[in-house]
PDB file of C-alpha atoms in Angstrom:
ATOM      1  CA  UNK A 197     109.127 151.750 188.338  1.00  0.00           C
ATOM      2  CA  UNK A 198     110.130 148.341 187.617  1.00  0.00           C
ATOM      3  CA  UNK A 199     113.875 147.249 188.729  1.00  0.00           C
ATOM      4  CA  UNK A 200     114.013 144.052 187.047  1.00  0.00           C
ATOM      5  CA  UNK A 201     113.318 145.185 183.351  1.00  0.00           C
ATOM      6  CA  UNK A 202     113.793 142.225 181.127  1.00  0.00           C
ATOM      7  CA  UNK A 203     114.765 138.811 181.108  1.00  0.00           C
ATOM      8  CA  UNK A 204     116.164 136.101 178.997  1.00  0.00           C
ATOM      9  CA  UNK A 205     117.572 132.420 179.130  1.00  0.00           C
ATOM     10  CA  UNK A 206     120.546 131.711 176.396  1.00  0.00           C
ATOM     11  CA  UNK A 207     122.264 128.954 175.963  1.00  0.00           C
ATOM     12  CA  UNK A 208     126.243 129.607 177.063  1.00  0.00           C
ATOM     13  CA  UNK A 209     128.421 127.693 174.611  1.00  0.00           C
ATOM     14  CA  UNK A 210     126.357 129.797 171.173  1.00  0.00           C
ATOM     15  CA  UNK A 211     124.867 132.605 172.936  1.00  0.00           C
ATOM     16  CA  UNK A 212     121.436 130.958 171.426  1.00  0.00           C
ATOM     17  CA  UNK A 213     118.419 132.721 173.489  1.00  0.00           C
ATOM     18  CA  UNK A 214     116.117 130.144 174.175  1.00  0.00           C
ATOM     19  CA  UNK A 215     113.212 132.344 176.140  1.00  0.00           C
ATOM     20  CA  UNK A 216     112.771 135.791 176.933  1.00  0.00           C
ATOM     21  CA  UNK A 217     110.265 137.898 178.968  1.00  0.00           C
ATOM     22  CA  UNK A 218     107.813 140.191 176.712  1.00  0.00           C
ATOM     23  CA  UNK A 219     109.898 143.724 176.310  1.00  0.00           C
ATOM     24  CA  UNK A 220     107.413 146.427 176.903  1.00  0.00           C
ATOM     25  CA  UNK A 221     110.686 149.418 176.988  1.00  0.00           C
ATOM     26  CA  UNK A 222     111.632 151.433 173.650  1.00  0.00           C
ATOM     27  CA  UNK A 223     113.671 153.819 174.798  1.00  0.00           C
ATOM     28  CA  UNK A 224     116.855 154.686 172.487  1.00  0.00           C
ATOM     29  CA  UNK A 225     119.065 153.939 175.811  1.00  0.00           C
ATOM     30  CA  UNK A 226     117.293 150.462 176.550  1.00  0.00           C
ATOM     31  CA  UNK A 227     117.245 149.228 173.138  1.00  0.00           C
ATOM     32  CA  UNK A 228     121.338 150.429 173.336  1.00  0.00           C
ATOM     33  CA  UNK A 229     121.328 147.772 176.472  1.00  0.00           C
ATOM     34  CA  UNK A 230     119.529 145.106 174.236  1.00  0.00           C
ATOM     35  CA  UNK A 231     121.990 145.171 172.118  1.00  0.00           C
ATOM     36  CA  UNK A 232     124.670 144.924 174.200  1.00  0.00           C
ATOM     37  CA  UNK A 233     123.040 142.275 176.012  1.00  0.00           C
ATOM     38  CA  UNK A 234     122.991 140.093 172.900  1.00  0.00           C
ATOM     39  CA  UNK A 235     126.780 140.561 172.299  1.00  0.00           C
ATOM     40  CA  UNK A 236     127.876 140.037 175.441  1.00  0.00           C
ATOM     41  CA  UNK A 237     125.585 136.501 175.113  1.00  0.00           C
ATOM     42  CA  UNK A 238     127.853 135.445 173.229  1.00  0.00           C
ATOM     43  CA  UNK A 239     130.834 135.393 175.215  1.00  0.00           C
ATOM     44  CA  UNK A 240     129.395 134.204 178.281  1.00  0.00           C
ATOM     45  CA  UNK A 241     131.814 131.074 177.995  1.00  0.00           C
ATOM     46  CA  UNK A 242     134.776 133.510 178.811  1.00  0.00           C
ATOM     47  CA  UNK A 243     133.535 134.681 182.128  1.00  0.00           C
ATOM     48  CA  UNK A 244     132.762 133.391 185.524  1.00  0.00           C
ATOM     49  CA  UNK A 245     129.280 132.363 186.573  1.00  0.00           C
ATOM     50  CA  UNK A 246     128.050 135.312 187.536  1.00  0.00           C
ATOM     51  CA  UNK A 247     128.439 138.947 186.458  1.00  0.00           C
ATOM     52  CA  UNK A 248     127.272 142.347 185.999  1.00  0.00           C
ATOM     53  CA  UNK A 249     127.791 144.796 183.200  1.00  0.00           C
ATOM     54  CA  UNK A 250     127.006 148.577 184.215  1.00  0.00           C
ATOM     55  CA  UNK A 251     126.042 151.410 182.413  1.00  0.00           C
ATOM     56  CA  UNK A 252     124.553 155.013 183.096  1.00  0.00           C
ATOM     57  CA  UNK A 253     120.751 154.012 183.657  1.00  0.00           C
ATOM     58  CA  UNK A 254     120.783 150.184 183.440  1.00  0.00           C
ATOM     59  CA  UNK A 255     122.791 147.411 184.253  1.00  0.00           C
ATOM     60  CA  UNK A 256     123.131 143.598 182.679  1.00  0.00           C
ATOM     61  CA  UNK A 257     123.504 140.923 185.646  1.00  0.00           C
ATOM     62  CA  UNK A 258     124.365 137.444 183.985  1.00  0.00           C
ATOM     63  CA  UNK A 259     123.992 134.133 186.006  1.00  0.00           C
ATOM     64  CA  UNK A 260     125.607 130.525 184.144  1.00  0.00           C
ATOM     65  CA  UNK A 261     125.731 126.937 185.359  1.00  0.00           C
ATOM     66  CA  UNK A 262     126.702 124.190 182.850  1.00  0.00           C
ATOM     67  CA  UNK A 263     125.529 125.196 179.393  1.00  0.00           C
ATOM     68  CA  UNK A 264     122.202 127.349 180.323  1.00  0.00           C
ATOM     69  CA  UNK A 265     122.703 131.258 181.663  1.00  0.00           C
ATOM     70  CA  UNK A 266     119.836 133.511 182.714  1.00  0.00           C
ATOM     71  CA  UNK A 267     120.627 137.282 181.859  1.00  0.00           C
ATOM     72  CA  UNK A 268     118.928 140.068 183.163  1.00  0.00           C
ATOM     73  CA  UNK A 269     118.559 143.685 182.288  1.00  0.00           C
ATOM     74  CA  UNK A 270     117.814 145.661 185.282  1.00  0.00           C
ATOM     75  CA  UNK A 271     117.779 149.485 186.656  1.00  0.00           C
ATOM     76  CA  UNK A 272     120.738 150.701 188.729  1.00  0.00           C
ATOM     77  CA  UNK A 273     118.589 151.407 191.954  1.00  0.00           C
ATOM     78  CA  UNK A 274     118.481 147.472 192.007  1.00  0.00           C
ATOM     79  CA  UNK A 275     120.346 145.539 194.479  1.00  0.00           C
ATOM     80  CA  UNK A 276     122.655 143.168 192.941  1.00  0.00           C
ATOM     81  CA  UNK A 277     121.509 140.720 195.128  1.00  0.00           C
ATOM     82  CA  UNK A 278     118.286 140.647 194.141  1.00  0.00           C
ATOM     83  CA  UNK A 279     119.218 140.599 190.503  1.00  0.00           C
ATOM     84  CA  UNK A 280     121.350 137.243 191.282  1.00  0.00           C
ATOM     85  CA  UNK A 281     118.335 135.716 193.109  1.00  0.00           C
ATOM     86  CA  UNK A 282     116.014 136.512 190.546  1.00  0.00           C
ATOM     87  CA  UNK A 283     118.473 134.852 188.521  1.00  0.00           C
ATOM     88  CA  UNK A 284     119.101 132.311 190.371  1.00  0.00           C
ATOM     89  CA  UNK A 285     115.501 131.457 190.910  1.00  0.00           C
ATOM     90  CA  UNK A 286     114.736 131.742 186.650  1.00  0.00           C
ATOM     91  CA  UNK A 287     117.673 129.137 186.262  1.00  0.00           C
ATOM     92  CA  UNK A 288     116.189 126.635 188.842  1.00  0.00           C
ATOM     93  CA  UNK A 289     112.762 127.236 186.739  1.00  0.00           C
ATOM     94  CA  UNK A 290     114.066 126.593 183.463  1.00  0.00           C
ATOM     95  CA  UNK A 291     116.082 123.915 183.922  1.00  0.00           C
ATOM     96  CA  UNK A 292     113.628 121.776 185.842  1.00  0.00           C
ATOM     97  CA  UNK A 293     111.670 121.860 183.274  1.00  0.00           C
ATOM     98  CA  UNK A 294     113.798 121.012 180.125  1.00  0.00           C
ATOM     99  CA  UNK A 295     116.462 118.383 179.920  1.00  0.00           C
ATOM    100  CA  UNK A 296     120.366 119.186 178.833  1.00  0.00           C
ATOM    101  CA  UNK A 297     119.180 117.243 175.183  1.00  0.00           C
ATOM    102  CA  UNK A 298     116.189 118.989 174.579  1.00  0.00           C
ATOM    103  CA  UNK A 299     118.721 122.273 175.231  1.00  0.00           C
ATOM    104  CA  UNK A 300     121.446 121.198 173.096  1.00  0.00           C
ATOM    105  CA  UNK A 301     119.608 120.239 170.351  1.00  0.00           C
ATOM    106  CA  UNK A 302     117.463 123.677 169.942  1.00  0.00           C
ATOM    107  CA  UNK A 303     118.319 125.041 166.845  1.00  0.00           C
ATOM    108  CA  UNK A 304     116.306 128.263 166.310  1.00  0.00           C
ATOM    109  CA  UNK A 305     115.690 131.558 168.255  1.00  0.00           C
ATOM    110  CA  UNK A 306     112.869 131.343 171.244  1.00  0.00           C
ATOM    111  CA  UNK A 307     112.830 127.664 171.068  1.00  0.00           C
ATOM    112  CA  UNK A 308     111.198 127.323 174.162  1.00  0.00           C
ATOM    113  CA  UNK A 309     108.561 129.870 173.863  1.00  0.00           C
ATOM    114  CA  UNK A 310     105.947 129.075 176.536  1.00  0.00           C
ATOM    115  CA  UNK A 311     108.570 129.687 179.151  1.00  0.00           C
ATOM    116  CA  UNK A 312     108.487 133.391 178.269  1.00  0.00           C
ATOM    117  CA  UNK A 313     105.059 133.030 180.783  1.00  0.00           C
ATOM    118  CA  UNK A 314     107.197 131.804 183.349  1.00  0.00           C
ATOM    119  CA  UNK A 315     110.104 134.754 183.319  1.00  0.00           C
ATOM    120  CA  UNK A 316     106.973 137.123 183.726  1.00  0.00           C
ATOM    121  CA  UNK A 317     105.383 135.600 186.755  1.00  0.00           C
ATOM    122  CA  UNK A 318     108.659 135.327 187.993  1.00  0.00           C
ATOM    123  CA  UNK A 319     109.748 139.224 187.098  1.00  0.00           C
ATOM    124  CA  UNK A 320     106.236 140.202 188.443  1.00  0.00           C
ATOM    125  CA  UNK A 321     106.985 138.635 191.385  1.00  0.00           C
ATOM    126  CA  UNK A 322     110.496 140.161 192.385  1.00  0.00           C
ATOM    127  CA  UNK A 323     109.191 143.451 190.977  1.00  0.00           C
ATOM    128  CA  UNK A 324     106.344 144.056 193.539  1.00  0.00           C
ATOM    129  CA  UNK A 325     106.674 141.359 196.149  1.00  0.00           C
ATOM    130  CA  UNK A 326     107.961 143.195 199.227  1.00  0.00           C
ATOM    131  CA  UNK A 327     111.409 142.428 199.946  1.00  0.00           C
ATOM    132  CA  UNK A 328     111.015 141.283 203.463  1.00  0.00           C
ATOM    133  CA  UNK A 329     109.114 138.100 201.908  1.00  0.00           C
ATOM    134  CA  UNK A 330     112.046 137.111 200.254  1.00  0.00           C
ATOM    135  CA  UNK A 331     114.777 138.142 202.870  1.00  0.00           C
ATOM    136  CA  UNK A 332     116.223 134.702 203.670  1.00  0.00           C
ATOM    137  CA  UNK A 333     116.805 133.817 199.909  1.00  0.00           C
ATOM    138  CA  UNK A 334     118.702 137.717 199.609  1.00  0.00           C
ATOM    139  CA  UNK A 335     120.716 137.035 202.390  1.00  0.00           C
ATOM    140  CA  UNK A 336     122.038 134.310 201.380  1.00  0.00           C
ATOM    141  CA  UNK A 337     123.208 135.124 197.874  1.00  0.00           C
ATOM    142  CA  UNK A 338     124.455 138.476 199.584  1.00  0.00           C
ATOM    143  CA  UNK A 339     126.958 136.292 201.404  1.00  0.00           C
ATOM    144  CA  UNK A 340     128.114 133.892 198.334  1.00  0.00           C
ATOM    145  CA  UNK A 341     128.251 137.403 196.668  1.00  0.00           C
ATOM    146  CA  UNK A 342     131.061 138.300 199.518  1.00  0.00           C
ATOM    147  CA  UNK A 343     133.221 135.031 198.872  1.00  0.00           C
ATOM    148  CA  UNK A 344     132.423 134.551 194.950  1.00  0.00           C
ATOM    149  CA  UNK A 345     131.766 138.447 193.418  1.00  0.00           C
ATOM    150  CA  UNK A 346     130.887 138.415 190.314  1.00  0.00           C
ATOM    151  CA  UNK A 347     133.050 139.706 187.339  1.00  0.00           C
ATOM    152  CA  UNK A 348     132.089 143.445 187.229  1.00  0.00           C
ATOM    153  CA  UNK A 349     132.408 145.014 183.253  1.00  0.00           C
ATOM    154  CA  UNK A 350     130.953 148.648 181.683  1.00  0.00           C
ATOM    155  CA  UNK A 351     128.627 148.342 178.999  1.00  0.00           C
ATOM    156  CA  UNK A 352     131.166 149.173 176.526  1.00  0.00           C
ATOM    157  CA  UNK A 353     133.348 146.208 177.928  1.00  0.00           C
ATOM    158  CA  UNK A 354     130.431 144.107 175.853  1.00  0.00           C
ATOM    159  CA  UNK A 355     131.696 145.726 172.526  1.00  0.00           C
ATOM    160  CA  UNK A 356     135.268 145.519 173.151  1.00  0.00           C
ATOM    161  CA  UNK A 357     134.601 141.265 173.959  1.00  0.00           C
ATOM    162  CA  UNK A 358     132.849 141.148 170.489  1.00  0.00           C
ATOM    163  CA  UNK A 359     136.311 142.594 168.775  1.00  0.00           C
ATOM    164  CA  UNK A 360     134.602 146.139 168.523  1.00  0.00           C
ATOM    165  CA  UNK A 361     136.071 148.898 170.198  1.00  0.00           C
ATOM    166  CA  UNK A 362     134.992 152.580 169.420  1.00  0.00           C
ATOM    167  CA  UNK A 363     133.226 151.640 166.290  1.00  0.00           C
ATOM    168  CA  UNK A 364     136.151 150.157 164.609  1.00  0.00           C
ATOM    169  CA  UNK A 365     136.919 146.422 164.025  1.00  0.00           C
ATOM    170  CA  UNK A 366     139.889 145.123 166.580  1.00  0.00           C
ATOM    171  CA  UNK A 367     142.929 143.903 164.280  1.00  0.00           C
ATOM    172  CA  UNK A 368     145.077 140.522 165.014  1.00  0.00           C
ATOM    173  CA  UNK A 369     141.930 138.188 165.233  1.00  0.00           C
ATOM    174  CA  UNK A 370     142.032 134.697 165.377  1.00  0.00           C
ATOM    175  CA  UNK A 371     140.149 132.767 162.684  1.00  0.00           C
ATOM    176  CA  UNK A 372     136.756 131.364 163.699  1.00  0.00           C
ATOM    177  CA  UNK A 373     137.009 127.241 163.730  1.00  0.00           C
ATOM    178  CA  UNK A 374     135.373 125.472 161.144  1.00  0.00           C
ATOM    179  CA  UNK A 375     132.853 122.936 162.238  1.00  0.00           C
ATOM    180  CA  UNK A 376     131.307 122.129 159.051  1.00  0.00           C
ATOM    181  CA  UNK A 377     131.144 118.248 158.610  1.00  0.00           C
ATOM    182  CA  UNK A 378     132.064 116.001 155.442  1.00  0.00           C
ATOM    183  CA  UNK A 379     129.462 115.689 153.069  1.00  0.00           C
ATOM    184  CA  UNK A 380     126.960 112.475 154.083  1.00  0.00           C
ATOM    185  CA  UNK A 381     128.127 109.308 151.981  1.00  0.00           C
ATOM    186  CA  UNK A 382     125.393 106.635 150.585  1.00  0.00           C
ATOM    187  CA  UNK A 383     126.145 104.287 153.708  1.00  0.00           C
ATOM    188  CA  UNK A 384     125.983 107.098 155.906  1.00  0.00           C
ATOM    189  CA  UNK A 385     121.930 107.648 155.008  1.00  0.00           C
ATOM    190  CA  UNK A 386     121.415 103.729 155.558  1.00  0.00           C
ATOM    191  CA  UNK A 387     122.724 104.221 158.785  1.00  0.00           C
ATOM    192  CA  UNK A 388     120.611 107.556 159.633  1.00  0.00           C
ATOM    193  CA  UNK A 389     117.491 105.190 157.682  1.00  0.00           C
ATOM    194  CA  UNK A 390     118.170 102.089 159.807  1.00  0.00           C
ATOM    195  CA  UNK A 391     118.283 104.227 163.295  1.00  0.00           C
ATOM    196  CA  UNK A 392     114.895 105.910 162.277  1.00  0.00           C
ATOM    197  CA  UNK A 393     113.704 102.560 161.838  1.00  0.00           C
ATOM    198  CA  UNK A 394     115.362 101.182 165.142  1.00  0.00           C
ATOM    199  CA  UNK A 395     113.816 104.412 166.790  1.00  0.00           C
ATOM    200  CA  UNK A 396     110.457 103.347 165.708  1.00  0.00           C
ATOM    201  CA  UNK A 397     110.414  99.825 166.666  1.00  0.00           C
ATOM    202  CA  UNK A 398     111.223 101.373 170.554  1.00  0.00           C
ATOM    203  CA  UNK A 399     108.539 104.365 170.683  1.00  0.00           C
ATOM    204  CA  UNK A 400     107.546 102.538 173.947  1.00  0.00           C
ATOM    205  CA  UNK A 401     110.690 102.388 175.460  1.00  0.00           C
ATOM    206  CA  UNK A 402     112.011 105.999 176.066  1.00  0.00           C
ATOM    207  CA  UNK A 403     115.996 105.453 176.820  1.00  0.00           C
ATOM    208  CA  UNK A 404     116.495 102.930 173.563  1.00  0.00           C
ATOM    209  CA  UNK A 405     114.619 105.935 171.394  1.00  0.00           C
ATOM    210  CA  UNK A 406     116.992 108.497 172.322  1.00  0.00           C
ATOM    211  CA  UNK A 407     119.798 106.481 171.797  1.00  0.00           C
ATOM    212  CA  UNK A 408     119.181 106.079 168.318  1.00  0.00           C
ATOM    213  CA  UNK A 409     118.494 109.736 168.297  1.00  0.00           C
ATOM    214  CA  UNK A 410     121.392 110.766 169.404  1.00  0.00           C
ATOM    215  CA  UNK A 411     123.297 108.489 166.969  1.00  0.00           C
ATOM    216  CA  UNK A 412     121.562 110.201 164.317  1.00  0.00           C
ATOM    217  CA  UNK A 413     122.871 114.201 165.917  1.00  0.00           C
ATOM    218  CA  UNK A 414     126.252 112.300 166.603  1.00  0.00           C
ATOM    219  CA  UNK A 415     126.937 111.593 162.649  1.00  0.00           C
ATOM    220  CA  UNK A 416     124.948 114.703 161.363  1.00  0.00           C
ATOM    221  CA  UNK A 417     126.433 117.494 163.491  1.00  0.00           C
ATOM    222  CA  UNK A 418     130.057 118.091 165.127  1.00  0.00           C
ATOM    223  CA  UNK A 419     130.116 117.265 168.604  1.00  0.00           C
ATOM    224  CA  UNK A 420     133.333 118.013 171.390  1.00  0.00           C
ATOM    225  CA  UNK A 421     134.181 114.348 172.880  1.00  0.00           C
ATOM    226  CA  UNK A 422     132.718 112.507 170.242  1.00  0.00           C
ATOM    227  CA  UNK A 423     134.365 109.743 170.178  1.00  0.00           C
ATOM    228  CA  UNK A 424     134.029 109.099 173.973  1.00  0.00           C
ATOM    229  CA  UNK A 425     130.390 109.716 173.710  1.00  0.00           C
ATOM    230  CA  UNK A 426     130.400 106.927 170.701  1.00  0.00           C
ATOM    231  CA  UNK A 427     131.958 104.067 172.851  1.00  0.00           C
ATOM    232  CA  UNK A 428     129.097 104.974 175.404  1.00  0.00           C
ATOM    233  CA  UNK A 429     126.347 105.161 173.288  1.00  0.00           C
ATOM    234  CA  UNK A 430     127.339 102.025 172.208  1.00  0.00           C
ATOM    235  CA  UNK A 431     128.027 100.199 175.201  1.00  0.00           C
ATOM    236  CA  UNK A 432     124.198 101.570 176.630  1.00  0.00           C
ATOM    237  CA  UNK A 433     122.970  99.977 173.270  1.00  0.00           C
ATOM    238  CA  UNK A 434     124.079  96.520 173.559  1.00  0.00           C
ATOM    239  CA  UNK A 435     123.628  96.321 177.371  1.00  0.00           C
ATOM    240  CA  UNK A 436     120.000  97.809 176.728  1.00  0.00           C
ATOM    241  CA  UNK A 437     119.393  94.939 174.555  1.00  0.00           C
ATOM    242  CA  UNK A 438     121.265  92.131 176.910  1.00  0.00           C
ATOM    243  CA  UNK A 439     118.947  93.601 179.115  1.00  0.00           C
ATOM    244  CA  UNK A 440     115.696  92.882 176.119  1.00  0.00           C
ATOM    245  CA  UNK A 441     116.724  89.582 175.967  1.00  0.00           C
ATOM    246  CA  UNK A 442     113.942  88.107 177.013  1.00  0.00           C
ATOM    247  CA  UNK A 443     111.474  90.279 175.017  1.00  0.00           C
ATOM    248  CA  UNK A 444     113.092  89.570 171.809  1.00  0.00           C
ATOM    249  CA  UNK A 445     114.800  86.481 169.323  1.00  0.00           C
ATOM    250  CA  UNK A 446     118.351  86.503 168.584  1.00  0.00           C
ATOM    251  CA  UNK A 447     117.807  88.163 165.260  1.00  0.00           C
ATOM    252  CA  UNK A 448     116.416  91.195 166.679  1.00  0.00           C
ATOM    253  CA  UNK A 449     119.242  92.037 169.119  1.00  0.00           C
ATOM    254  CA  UNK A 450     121.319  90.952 166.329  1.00  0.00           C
ATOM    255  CA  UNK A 451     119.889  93.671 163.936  1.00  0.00           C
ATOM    256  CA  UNK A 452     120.234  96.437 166.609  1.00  0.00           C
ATOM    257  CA  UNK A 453     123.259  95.736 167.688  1.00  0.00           C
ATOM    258  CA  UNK A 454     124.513  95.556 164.106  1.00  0.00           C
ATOM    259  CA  UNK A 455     123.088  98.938 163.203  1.00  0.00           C
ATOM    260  CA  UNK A 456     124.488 100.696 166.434  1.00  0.00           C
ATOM    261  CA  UNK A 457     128.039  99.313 165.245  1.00  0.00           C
ATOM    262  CA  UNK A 458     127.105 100.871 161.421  1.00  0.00           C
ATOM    263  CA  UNK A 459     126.366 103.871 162.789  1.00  0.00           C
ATOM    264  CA  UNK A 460     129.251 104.399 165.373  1.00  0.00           C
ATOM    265  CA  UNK A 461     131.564 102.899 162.429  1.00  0.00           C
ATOM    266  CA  UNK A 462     129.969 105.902 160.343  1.00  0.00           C
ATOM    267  CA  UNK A 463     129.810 108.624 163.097  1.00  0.00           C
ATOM    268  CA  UNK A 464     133.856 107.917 164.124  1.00  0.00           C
ATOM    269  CA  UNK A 465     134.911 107.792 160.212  1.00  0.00           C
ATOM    270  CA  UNK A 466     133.351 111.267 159.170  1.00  0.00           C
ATOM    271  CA  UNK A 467     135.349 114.216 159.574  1.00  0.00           C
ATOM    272  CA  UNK A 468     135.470 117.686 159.844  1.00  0.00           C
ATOM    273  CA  UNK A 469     135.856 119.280 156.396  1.00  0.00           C
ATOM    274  CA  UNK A 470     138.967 121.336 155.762  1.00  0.00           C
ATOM    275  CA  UNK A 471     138.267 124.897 155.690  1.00  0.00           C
ATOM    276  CA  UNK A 472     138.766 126.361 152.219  1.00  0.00           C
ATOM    277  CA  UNK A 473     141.760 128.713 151.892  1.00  0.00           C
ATOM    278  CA  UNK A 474     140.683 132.499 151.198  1.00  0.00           C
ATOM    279  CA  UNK A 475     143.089 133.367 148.936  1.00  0.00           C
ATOM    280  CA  UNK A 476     141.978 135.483 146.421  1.00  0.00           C
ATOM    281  CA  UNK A 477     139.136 136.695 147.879  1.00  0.00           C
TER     282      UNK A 477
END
């Protein structure tokens, strides 16, 4: 039987998963453990970088670095260090072949769907390559396992996390925060038009057309840091087109430069919107 079981790459600050491995299991106990994996994939934020959630027959082993985390569900006859490298090994995979943006900016389920062929070579290949052939990667995330062990929960840890425990809501809870943004204003759609238009005119040059992007996601969606991330977007803009001087007339740096400004003006000035009061509901 298989030890590593299924697979899946979420994204840590949302719990979004971005690419899982084909589940071929529908037992009443695994499906249990699929559940349980998705709660506890939302959490991930609170824990450590690695960690391992065990239950009767299977066990979740969880593996973060900056905002991506590769979670595993696995059968307890398997090592936890080969559940880590596995891990380890998906992560490496994953995130050499997407950028952070691409990442952040995912918005749906299984956003990154062709990966899912990658988790099963990968699963294939811890589940029946003999162990020897991998012995120098094992041995040494059995000794980072000795100096950093992972967090070690129980399955129904996952429920308490998620504000369950024994099938009844936990009181005292702290309100969720409210990230919706101010509704868009006339000048802030010139500004989204004019960096679609900027973004156009610099299809050929890569780092100028994801500025502008990103000055569109900055204004439309709520962002930690934003303002930092504003003055630097900025500062990248009119250095970029220092930099152009050569390939374009005053007007034309002028124009981009004056739209960057519109945009951080409109970016800094929108706020969050004040959650409503539920009073009376």
């Amino acid at each position: 039987m298989s030890m590593i079981l299924f697979a899946c790459v979420v994204r840590v600050r949302d719990g979004l998963p971005l690419s899982a491995s084909t589940d071929f299991y529908h037992t009443q106990d695994f499906l249990e453990c699929r559940r349980r994996l998705k709660t506890l994939a939302l959490r991930l934020a609170q824990y450590p970088g690695r960690g391992s959630a065990e239950g009767l027959d299977f066990s979740i082993h969880f593996s973060s670095s900056r905002d991506v985390a590769c979670m595993a569900i696995c059968s307890r006859q398997c090592p936890a260090a080969m559940a880590f490298c596995f891990l380890e090994t998906l992560w490496w995979e994953f995130t050499a072949s997407y950028d952070t943006t691409c990442i952040g900016l995912a918005s749906r389920p299984y956003a990154f769907l062709e990966f899912d062929s990658v988790i099963q070579k990968v699963k294939w290949h811890f589940n029946y390559v003999s162990s020897t052939q991998m012995e120098s990667s094992l041995e040494k995330i059995q000794e980072e396992l000795k100096f950093q062990p992972p967090v070690v929960l129980t399955l129904e840890d996952t429920d308490v996390a998620n504000g369950v425990m024994n099938g009844h809501p936990q009181m005292h809870l702290e309100p969720a925060p409210n990230f919706r943004m101010e509704p868009v204003t006339a000048l802030g759609i010139l500004s989204l038009i004019l960096n679609i238009m900027c973004a156009a005119l610099n299809l050929i040059r890569g780092i100028h057309l994801a500025e502008h992007s990103l000055q569109c996601y900055l204004y439309l969606f709520y962002s930690p840091a934003r303002t930092m991330k504003v003055v630097l977007m900025l500062l990248f803009i009119c250095l970029g087109n220092m930099y152009l001087h050569g390939l374009r007339n005053l007007w034309q740096i002028l124009f981009h430069i004056g739209v960057a400004f519109l945009s951080s003006y409109q970016i800094l000035t929108r706020q969050l919107q004040e959650k409503q009061s539920d009073c009376g509901v």
